[in-house]
Coordinates of C-alpha atoms and ligand atoms in Angstrom, one line a residue:
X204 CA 146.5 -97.5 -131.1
X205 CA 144.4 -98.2 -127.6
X206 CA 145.8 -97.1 -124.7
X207 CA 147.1 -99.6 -122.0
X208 CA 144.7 -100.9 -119.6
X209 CA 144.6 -103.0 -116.8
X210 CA 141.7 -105.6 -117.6
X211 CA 140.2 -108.5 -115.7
X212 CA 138.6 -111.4 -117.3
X213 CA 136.5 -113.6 -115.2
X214 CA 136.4 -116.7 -116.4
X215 CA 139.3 -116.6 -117.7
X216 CA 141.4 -120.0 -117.6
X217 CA 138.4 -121.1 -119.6
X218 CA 138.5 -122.1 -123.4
X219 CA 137.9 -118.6 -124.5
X220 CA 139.0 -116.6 -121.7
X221 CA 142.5 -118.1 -121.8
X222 CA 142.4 -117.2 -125.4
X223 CA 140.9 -113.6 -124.6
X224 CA 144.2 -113.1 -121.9
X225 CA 146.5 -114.0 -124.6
X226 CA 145.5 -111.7 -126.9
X227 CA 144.7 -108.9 -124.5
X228 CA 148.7 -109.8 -123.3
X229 CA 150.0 -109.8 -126.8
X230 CA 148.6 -106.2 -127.3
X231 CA 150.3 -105.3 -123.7
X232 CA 148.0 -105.0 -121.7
X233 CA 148.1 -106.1 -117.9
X234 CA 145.7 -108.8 -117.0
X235 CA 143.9 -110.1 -114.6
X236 CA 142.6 -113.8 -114.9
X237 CA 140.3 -114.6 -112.2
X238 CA 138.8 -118.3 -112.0
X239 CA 137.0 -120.9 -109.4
X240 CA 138.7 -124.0 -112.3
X241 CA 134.6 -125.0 -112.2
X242 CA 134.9 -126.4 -116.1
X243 CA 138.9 -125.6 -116.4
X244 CA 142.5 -126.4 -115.6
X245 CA 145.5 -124.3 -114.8
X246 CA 147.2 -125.9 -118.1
X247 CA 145.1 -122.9 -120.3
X248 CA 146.8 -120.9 -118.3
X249 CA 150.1 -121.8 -117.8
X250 CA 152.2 -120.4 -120.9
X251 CA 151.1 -117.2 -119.7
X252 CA 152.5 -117.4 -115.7
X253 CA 155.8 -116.0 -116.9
X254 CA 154.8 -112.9 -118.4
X255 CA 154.9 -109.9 -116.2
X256 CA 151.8 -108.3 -116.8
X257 CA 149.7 -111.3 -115.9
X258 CA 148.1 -112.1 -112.9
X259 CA 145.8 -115.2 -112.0
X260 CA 143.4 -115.4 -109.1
X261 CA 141.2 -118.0 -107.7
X262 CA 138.0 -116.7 -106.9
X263 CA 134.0 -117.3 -107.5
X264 CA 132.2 -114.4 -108.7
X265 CA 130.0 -115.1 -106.6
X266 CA 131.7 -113.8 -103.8
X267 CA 132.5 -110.0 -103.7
X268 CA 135.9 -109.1 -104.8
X269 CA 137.8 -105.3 -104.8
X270 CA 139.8 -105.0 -107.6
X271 CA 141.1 -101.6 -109.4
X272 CA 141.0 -102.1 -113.5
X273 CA 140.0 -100.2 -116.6
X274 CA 137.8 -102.9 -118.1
X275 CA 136.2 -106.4 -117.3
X276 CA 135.2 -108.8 -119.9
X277 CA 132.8 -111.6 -117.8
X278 CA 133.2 -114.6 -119.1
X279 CA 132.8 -117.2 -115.5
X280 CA 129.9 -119.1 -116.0
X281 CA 129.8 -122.9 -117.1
X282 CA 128.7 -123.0 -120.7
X283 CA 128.3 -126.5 -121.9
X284 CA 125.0 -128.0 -121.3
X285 CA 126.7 -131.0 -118.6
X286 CA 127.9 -128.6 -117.1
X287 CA 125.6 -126.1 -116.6
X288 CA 123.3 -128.5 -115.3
X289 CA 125.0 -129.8 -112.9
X290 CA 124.3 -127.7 -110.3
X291 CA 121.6 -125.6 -111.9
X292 CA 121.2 -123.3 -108.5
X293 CA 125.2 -122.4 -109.1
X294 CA 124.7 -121.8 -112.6
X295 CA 121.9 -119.3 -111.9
X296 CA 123.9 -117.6 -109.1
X297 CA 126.9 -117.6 -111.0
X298 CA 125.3 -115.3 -113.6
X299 CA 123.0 -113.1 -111.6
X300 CA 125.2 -112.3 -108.9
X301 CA 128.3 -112.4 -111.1
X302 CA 126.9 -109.7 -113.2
X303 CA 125.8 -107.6 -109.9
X304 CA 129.5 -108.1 -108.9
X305 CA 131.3 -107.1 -111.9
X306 CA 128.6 -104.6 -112.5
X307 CA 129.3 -102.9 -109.0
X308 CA 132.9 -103.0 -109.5
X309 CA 132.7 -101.1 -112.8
X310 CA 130.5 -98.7 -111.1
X311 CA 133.1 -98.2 -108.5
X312 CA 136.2 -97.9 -110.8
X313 CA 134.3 -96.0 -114.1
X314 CA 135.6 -98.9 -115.8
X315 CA 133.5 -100.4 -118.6
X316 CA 132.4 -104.0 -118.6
X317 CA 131.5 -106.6 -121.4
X318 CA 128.8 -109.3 -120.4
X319 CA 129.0 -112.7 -122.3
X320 CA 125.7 -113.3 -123.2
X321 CA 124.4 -115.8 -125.6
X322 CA 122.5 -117.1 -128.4
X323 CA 120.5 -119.3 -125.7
X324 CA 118.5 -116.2 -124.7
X325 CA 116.6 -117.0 -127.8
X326 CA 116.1 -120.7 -126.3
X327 CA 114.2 -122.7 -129.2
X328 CA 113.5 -119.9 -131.6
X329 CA 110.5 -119.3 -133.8
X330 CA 112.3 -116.7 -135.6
X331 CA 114.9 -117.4 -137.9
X332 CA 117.8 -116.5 -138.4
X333 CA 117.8 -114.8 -134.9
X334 CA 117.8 -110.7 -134.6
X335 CA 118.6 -109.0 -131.2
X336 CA 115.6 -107.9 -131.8
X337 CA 113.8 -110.7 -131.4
X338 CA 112.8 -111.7 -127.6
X339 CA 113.4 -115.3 -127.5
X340 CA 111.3 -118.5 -126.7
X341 CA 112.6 -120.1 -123.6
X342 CA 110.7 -122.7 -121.3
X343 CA 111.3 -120.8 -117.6
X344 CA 110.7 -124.7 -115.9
X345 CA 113.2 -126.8 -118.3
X346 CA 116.4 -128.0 -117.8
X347 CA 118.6 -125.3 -119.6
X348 CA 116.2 -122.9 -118.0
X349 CA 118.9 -122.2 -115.1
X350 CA 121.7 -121.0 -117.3
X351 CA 119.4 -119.4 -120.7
X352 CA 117.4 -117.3 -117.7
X353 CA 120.2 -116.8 -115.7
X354 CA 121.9 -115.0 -118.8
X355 CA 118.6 -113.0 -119.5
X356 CA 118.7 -112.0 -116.3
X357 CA 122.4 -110.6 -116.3
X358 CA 121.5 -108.8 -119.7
X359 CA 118.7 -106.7 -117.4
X360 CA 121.4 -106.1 -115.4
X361 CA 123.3 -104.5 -117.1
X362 CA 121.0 -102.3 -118.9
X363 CA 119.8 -101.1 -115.7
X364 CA 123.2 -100.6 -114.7
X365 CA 123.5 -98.9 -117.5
X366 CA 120.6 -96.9 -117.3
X367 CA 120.2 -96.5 -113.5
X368 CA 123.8 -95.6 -112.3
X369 CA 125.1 -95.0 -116.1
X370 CA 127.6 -98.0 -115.8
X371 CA 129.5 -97.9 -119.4
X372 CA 128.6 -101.6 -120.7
X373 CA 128.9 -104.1 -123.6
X374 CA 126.5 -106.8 -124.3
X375 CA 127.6 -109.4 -127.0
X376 CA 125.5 -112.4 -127.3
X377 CA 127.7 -115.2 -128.5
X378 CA 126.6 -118.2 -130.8
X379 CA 127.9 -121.7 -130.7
X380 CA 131.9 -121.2 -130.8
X381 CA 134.3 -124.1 -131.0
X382 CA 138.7 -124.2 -131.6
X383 CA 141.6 -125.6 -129.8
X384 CA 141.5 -125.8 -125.9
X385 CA 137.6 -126.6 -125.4
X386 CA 137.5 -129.1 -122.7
X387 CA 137.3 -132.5 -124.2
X388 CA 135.1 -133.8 -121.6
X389 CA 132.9 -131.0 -121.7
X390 CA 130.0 -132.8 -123.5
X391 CA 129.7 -130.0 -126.2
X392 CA 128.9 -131.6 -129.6
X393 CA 132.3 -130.5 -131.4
X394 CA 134.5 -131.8 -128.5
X395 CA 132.3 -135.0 -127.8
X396 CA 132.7 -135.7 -131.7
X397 CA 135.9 -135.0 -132.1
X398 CA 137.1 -137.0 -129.2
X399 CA 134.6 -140.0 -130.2
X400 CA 136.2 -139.9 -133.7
X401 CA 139.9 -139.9 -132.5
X402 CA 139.0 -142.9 -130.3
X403 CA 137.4 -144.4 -133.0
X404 CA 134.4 -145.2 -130.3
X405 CA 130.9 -144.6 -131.5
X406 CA 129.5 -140.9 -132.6
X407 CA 126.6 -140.1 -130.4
X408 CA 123.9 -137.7 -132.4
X409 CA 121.4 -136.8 -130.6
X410 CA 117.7 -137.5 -132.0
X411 CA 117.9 -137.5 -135.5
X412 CA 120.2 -135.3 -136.1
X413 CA 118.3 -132.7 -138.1
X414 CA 118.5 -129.8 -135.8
X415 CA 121.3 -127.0 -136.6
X416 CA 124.1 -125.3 -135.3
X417 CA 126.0 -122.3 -136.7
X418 CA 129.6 -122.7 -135.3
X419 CA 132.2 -119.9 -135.0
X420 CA 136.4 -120.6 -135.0
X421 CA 137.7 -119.4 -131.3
X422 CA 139.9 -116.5 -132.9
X423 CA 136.8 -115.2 -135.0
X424 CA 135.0 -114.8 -131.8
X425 CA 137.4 -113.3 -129.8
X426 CA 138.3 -110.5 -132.3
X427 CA 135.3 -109.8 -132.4
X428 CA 134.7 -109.4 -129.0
X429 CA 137.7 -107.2 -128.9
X430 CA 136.2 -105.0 -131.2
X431 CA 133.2 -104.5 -129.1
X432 CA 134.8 -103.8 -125.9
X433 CA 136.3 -101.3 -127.6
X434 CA 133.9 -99.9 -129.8
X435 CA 132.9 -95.6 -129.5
X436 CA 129.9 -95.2 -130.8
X437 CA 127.7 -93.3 -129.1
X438 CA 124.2 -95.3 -127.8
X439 CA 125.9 -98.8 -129.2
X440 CA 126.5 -100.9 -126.6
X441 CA 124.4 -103.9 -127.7
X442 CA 123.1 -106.6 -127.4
X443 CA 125.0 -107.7 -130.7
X444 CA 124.9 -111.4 -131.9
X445 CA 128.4 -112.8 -132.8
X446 CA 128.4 -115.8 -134.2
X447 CA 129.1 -117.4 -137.9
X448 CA 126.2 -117.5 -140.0
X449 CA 126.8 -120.7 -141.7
X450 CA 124.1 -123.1 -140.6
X451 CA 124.5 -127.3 -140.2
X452 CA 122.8 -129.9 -139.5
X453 CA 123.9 -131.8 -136.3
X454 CA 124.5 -135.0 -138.9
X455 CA 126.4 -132.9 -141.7
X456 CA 128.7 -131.8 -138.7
X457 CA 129.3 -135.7 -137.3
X458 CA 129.8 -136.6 -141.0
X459 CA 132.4 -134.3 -141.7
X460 CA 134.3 -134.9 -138.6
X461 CA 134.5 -138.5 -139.8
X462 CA 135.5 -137.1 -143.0
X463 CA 138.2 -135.1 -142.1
X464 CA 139.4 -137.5 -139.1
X465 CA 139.8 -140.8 -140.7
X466 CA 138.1 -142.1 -138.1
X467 CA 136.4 -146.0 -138.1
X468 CA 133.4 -144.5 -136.1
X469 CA 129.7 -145.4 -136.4
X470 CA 127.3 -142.5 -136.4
X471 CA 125.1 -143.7 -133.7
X472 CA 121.5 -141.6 -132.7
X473 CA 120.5 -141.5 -129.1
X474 CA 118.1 -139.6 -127.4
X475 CA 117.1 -135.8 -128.0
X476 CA 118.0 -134.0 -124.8
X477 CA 114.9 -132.1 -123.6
X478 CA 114.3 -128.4 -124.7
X479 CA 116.8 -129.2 -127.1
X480 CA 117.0 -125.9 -129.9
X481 CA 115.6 -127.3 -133.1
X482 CA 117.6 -124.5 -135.3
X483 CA 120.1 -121.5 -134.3
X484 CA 122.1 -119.2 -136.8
X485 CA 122.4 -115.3 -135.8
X486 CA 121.6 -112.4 -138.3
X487 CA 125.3 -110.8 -137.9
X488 CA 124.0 -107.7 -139.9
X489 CA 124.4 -105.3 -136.4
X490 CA 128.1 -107.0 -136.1
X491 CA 128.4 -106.1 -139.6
X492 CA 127.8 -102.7 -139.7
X493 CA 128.8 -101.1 -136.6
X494 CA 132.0 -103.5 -136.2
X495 CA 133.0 -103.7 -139.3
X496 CA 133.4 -108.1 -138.6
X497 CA 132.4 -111.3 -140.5
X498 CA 133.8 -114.4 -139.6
X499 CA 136.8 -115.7 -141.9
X500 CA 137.6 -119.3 -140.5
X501 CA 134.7 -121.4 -142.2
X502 CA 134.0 -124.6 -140.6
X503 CA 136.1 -127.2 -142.2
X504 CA 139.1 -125.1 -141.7
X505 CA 138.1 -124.3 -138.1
X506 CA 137.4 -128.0 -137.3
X507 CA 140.5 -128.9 -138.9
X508 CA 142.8 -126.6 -136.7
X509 CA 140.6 -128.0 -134.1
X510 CA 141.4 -131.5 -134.7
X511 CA 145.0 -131.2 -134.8
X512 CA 144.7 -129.5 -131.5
X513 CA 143.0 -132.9 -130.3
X514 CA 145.7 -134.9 -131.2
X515 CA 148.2 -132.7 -130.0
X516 CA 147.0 -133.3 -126.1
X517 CA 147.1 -136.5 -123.8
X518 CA 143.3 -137.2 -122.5
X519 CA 144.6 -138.7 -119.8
X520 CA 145.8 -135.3 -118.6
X521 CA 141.9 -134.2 -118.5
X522 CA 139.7 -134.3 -115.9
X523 CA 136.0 -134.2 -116.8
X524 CA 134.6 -131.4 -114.5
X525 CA 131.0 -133.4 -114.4
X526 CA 129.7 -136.9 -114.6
X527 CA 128.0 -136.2 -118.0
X528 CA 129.7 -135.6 -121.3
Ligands
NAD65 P1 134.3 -122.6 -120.2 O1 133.5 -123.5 -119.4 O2 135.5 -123.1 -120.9 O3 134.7 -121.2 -119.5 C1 134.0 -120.7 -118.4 C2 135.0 -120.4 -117.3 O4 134.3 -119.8 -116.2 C3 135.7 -121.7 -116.7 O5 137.1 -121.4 -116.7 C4 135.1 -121.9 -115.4 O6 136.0 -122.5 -114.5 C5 134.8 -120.4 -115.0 N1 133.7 -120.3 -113.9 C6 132.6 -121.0 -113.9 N2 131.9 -120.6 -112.8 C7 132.6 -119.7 -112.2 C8 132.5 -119.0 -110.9 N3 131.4 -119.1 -110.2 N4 133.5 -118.2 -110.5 C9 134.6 -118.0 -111.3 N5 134.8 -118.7 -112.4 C10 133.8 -119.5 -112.9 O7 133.3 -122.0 -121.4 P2 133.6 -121.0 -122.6 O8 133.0 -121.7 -123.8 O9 134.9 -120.5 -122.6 O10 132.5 -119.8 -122.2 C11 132.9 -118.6 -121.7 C12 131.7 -117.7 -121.6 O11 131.2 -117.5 -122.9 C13 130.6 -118.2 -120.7 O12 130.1 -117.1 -120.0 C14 129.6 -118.7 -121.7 O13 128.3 -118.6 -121.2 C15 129.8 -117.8 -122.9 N6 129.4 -118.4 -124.2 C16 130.1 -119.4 -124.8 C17 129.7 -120.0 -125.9 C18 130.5 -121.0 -126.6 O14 130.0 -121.6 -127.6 N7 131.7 -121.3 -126.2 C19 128.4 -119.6 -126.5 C20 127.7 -118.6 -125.8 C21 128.2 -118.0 -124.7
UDP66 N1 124.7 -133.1 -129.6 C1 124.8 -134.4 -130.2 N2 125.7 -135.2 -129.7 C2 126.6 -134.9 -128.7 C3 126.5 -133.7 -128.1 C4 125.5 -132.8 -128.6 O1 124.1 -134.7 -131.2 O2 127.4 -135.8 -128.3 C5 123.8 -132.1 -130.2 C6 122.9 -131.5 -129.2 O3 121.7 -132.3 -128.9 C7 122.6 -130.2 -129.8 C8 123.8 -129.8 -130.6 O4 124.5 -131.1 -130.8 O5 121.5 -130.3 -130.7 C9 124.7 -128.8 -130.0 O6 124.9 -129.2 -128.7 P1 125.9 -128.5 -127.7 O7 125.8 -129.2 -126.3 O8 127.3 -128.4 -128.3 O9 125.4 -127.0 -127.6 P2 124.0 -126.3 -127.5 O10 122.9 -127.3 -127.5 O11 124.0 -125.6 -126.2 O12 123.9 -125.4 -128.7

């Protein structure tokens, strides 16, 4: 049994940090969901405003804030390639000064802090499947540059946090993830397909569709992450890749949201996005054996649960947070 602690979660009216709150609530904790609603909506949130031990704050993490807690979990940062790009300089500020933030508040309270990295620290790898060990192939001068070096840059962070003023930290570096309450307009390939297929309006692949993916269900990934935060074990603190290992190819993923949709669609390519990863799927060995974790929600049951979830809302209730998607 864990103790009760008061945890924030930045980014958390987000698709995974509304799902991280409600679990953290469920195991009565009190919570703190602070949020600028960048790439979300107050509606992620709102079935939780009645309980007692939640508490939702507007804020940018780029701007100082004092705040007494146990743990943060740092989650604010757009994550969807539209959005991150859409005011790259934000992006990179977002992470880098969001980490020094968090990072100093942990430092001030001895409270121990869990960075959302991610699998695009590897950029467009040249090992495969992807170790932490491995350093990653990113091009500094692209487009996705702002948010895969902004991450890097909040994993040194961290560690020097870590090693400099001995800040207690977790460093998970999460791999594609997809489930209910994703923004449909965010322009991510599982909601763009999804949405395209319900609509019955053309699927857009990118290129040829031969690059791959290896996509984790929502409540995979947050159990995991969970576990990590919470994890004793003396000199682990990460980086630890968590992700589902199951690899697909972009097209096998479009064709089986057809599949499972019923949708009239055409399977249309257009035009690879530059610096676009030709392959991703993480070596979850570390997860493995220190956590004890595999994912158990394979794809078609993930994108299934997914798709009911799509049918469920009204689009029209959705505001797409940038012009692309
Ligand atoms: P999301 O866009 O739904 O959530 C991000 C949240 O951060 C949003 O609610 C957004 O409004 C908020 N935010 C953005 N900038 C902010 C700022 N300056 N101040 C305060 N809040 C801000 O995306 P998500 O998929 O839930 O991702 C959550 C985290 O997990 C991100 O840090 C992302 O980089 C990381 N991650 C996600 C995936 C994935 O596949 N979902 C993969 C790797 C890493
Ligand atoms: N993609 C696609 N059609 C879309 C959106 C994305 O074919 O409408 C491709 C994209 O080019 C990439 C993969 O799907 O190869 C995953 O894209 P996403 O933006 O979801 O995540 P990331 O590239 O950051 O892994």
């Amino acid at each position: 049994m864990t103790s009760l602690k008061r945890i924030l979660v930045t980014g958390g009216a987000g698709f995974l940090g509304s799902y991280l709150c409600e679990k953290l609530l469920e195991q009565g904790h009190d919570v703190i969901c602070l949020d600028n609603f960048f790439t979300s909506q107050k509606s992620n949130v709102l079935h939780l405003l009645g309980n007692r031990n939640f508490e939702l704050i507007r804020h940018d993490v780029t701007i100082p804030i004092f705040l007494e807690v146990d743990q943060v979990y740092n989650l604010a940062c757009p994550a969807a390639p539209g959005h991150y790009q859409f005011n790259p300089i934000k992006t990179m500020k977002t992470s880098v000064l969001g980490a020094i933030h968090v990072l100093g508040m942990a430092k001030r309270c001895h409270a121990r802090v869990l960075q959302a990295s991610t699998s695009e620290i590897y950029g467009d790898p040249e090992v495969h499947p992807q170790t932490e060990s491995y350093r990653g192939c990113v091009n500094t001068l692209g487009p996705r540059a702002c948010y895969d070096e902004g991450k890097r840059a909040a994993e040194t962070l961290f560690m020097d946090y870590h090693r400099a003023n001995n800040v207690d930290i977790r460093l998970v570096r999460i791999f594609n993830t997809y489930g209910p309450r994703m923004h449909p307009y965010d322009g991510r390939v599982i909601s763009n397909f999804i949405r395209q297929a319900l609509t019955n309006e053309d699927i857009t692949l990118f290129g040829d569709g031969s690059q791959t993916r290896s996509f984790c269900y929502r409540d995979d990934l947050i159990d995991v992450m969970i576990r990590m935060m919470n994890h004793e074990e003396e000199g682990f603190v990460g980086p630890v890749n968590i992700g589902n290992p199951h690899e697909f190819t972009i097209r096998e993923l479009a064709e089986l949201v057809v599949e499972l949709t019923g949708s009239k669609s055409q399977i249309v390519c257009k035009p690879l996005p530059q610096d676009d990863p030709t392959q991703r799927r993480p070596d979850i060995t570390l997860a493995k054996e220190h956590l004890h974790w595999e994912p158990q929600i394979q794809l078609r049951e993930g994108l299934q649960k997914t798709i009911d979830w799509f049918r469920s809302i009204r689009l029209s209730d959705y505001r797409p947070p940038t012009p692309r998607y």
